[in-house]
Amino acid sequence: MPTTAAQLGTKSAALERKVRTGRVGLKRWLGPDYRLGFLFVLPIVVLVLALVAYPFGYAVYLSMTRKYVGLPPVFVGFENYVKLTFDGFFQRAVVNSFVFTFGSVGVKLLLGMGMALVLTSQIRFRSFWTGVLLIPWVAPTVVSALNFLWIYDGSLGVLNYLLVKVFRILPQGVGWLSEAGTAMASVIAVNVWRGFPFFGISFLAGMKAIPGELYEAAAVDGATAVQRFRHVTMPGIRNIVIIVMLLSTIWTFNDFAIVYILTKGGPGGTTMVLPVFTYEMAFGAQRLGEAIAAALYMLPPLAFVIIVLARHMRRGRAK
Amino acid sequence: MDSRLKDLAEKLDAGLIARREFLRKAAVVTGGTAVGLKALEGMARAQSQTKLRVWLFKSFVTAGNDLLAKQIETWAAERKVQVEMDWATFGDREQKFVAAIEAGNPPDMAEMNYQGPSRYKPALRDVTKLAKDVAAVRGGLFPYAERVVNLNGQFFGVARLAFGGGFFVRKDLLDAKGVKLPKVYDPDVVEMAKKTQDPSKDLWGFGQTLNRSDDGNGYMQNILWNYGGGVWDKDGKPALNTTFQKQNLEAIKFSVDTIQKHKIQPPGVMGWTDVHNNEAYMAGKLVSTNNGASLYYAMVAKKHPLAEKTQVILTPGGPAGSYLAAGAYNWGIFNKSKHAELCEDLIRWVEDEKRFDEYTKASIGQAGSVYKSRADKPYWKTDPNFDGMLQNILRSVWVGYPGPFSAAAVEVQAQYILCDMAGRVVVGGLSAEAALKEAHARVEEIYKIRGGKV
């Protein structure tokens, strides 16, 4: 049946109404300037897709392949992840990573707090000491690690020289990086040395923001120094402590340079942590698929930490 | 005619400028134009000049590095080719190769170690004709070197040299105690070390790390062979905890005993990397150590007093003989190169006997022979210590021995599995049996992935 002009007009009006309703719906949902909004966010979306999403997606894909240098990848599904899960050497690397991370962060927390408390007290040359204590944080990691490699040297190192020859505390030098009891502790010590000023300076900033009246009121109420620390200082810097700890956990978990330069994960895998394991798998074994799988294995625990951090920061801002 | 000259001529005709001024200004204009044109010509030539990217290995023997660079520069000037040289060290060589190959941007050619041809074969050009030509006029390749570059009948590298080295001994200390040079580790090295060391003065009889390092890898590989064991059987199958279990256990126990029972190694030796024994030896803290010729080079180049007191001898052996793994450094040309013929020409140039002799001389024992005729050169008789280095090279076997050279054998080395095995006993507290079992499982896994092929 032929369509009349009137019928056509009715149809187009209905269509127009539908489109308009849709637009109105979108406008109501996304706001009146949603088109302009899309235009504004487009560059950053493209940038994020190109620089973050694509490489990440490709890494996830490669982690599910058998990929050797110079050859195309062969898809193997979750084989690499399964293999890693039952690999004793990888399991030790996971355990070592947690020992290294939480050992370091724990000590950095204590030292950082101590540093901040000392620097808030009335000491002479406070600015000078603040500057001195920042040196480890400012020094390049590679330089610090190479220095410690020499400091820890069993025969020629300054640490053994001081302990054996100068102070005569030990009868014989210790193989700091070569013995089961000291290797992990030694690499943790370097990470602590390097990282504690960040804790200290952050805590110092938090402590300086606490109004002096609170301490005065607490003192008037008869609070001891410990009580003032517990009931005034700690609540005042609580958020900073959490954020600094979370950030440091992420950084320490991913720390490669210190362990690699000092021990390469040795001896016998005693200090093998996940970043070094990943590196060895990629450039030593040259099994790129498995290396990426090992790297992505770290993702869930790190993602958990990041989510906690982000939620905490959002909550802090809302307050 | 240049418009400026035309203007000047018109002004001269019109009597606006004197003839002298015309000549002066015309000379400036003409000279300036000529200089400009010359510069443009140079720039154009530079742009059209062929550019070759060459990656070289930066060894500790710096005089050798400098000489090789100079030889390449001379070649480039003669062939009117632009060469961009880049250096890789022990620490970043494989990383650079992996990154460049995966990014599709490898150099035109590179100096690779023994692992290169097997690991980067998919990205390398077949250089069979050149490799055979070079070898033919030099008496052929030694077996250990041929296996590294000749992969199933195709050459993926042109062999250049093998790093010489040996067992460095403080002859003065041995003489003072009336101790003979050792031939085997057990008991010779142990007894020598015990008699000559003085821990109270921080002087130790033997310095050999078992830690993750090339030194540790080399020692562990050799000691397994010395005891009649090894990682692979003659068919190239994993044999650590099967065919050679008994022999390998003996070798591990001896190695661990040097630290724990005999106490002839310095504290901290399990934390050493490749440079630590060099430093300790040169600091006078060691009576003996295994090392490449670079240690001797360092002492000779620095006129170190210990250079004269050192004797480099054959690496000690064990109950089953005296074995040593060597691998040929070699030239590889990458598939992506558009200048393969130039690369081949450069390889012929630097491998020319006269130039290689210069390089050998500068390298003070490090440029070990991979070609039979080079081992007969009078150079090797010029220093008593060179003989030990040369003889070590001549009796060398390949990684994977007594089986074939294979990708799996290369990966076992690259992953420091033998070092980890020793480390698990010394530091991890495992029994030798448990460590052997653990290492065997890792070797089996690699064999499953790589197979027995190159």
PDB file of C-alpha atoms in Angstrom, chain A residues 69 71, chain B residues 101 115-126 151-152 154 156 335 453-454:
ATOM      1  CA  VAL A  69      63.167 -13.620  21.569  1.00  0.00           C
ATOM      2  CA  LEU A  71      59.902 -15.415  17.435  1.00  0.00           C
TER       3      LEU A  71
ATOM      4  CA  ILE B 101      65.411  -7.545  18.558  1.00  0.00           C
ATOM      5  CA  GLN B 115      75.169 -17.660  23.715  1.00  0.00           C
ATOM      6  CA  GLY B 116      74.390 -15.212  20.905  1.00  0.00           C
ATOM      7  CA  PRO B 117      74.101 -17.426  17.811  1.00  0.00           C
ATOM      8  CA  SER B 118      71.881 -19.943  19.554  1.00  0.00           C
ATOM      9  CA  ARG B 119      69.694 -17.416  21.369  1.00  0.00           C
ATOM     10  CA  TYR B 120      69.246 -14.845  18.613  1.00  0.00           C
ATOM     11  CA  LYS B 121      69.220 -17.223  15.642  1.00  0.00           C
ATOM     12  CA  PRO B 122      65.792 -16.072  14.421  1.00  0.00           C
ATOM     13  CA  ALA B 123      67.131 -12.540  14.047  1.00  0.00           C
ATOM     14  CA  LEU B 124      70.532 -13.452  12.626  1.00  0.00           C
ATOM     15  CA  ARG B 125      71.686 -13.886   9.055  1.00  0.00           C
ATOM     16  CA  ASP B 126      73.234 -17.136   7.859  1.00  0.00           C
ATOM     17  CA  LEU B 151      74.137 -24.659  14.398  1.00  0.00           C
ATOM     18  CA  ASN B 152      73.060 -27.760  12.502  1.00  0.00           C
ATOM     19  CA  GLN B 154      74.485 -23.309   9.327  1.00  0.00           C
ATOM     20  CA  PHE B 156      75.131 -17.820  12.603  1.00  0.00           C
ATOM     21  CA  ASN B 335      68.659 -10.138   9.286  1.00  0.00           C
ATOM     22  CA  LYS B 453      68.234 -28.722  19.949  1.00  0.00           C
ATOM     23  CA  VAL B 454      70.222 -25.577  19.326  1.00  0.00           C
TER      24      VAL B 454
END
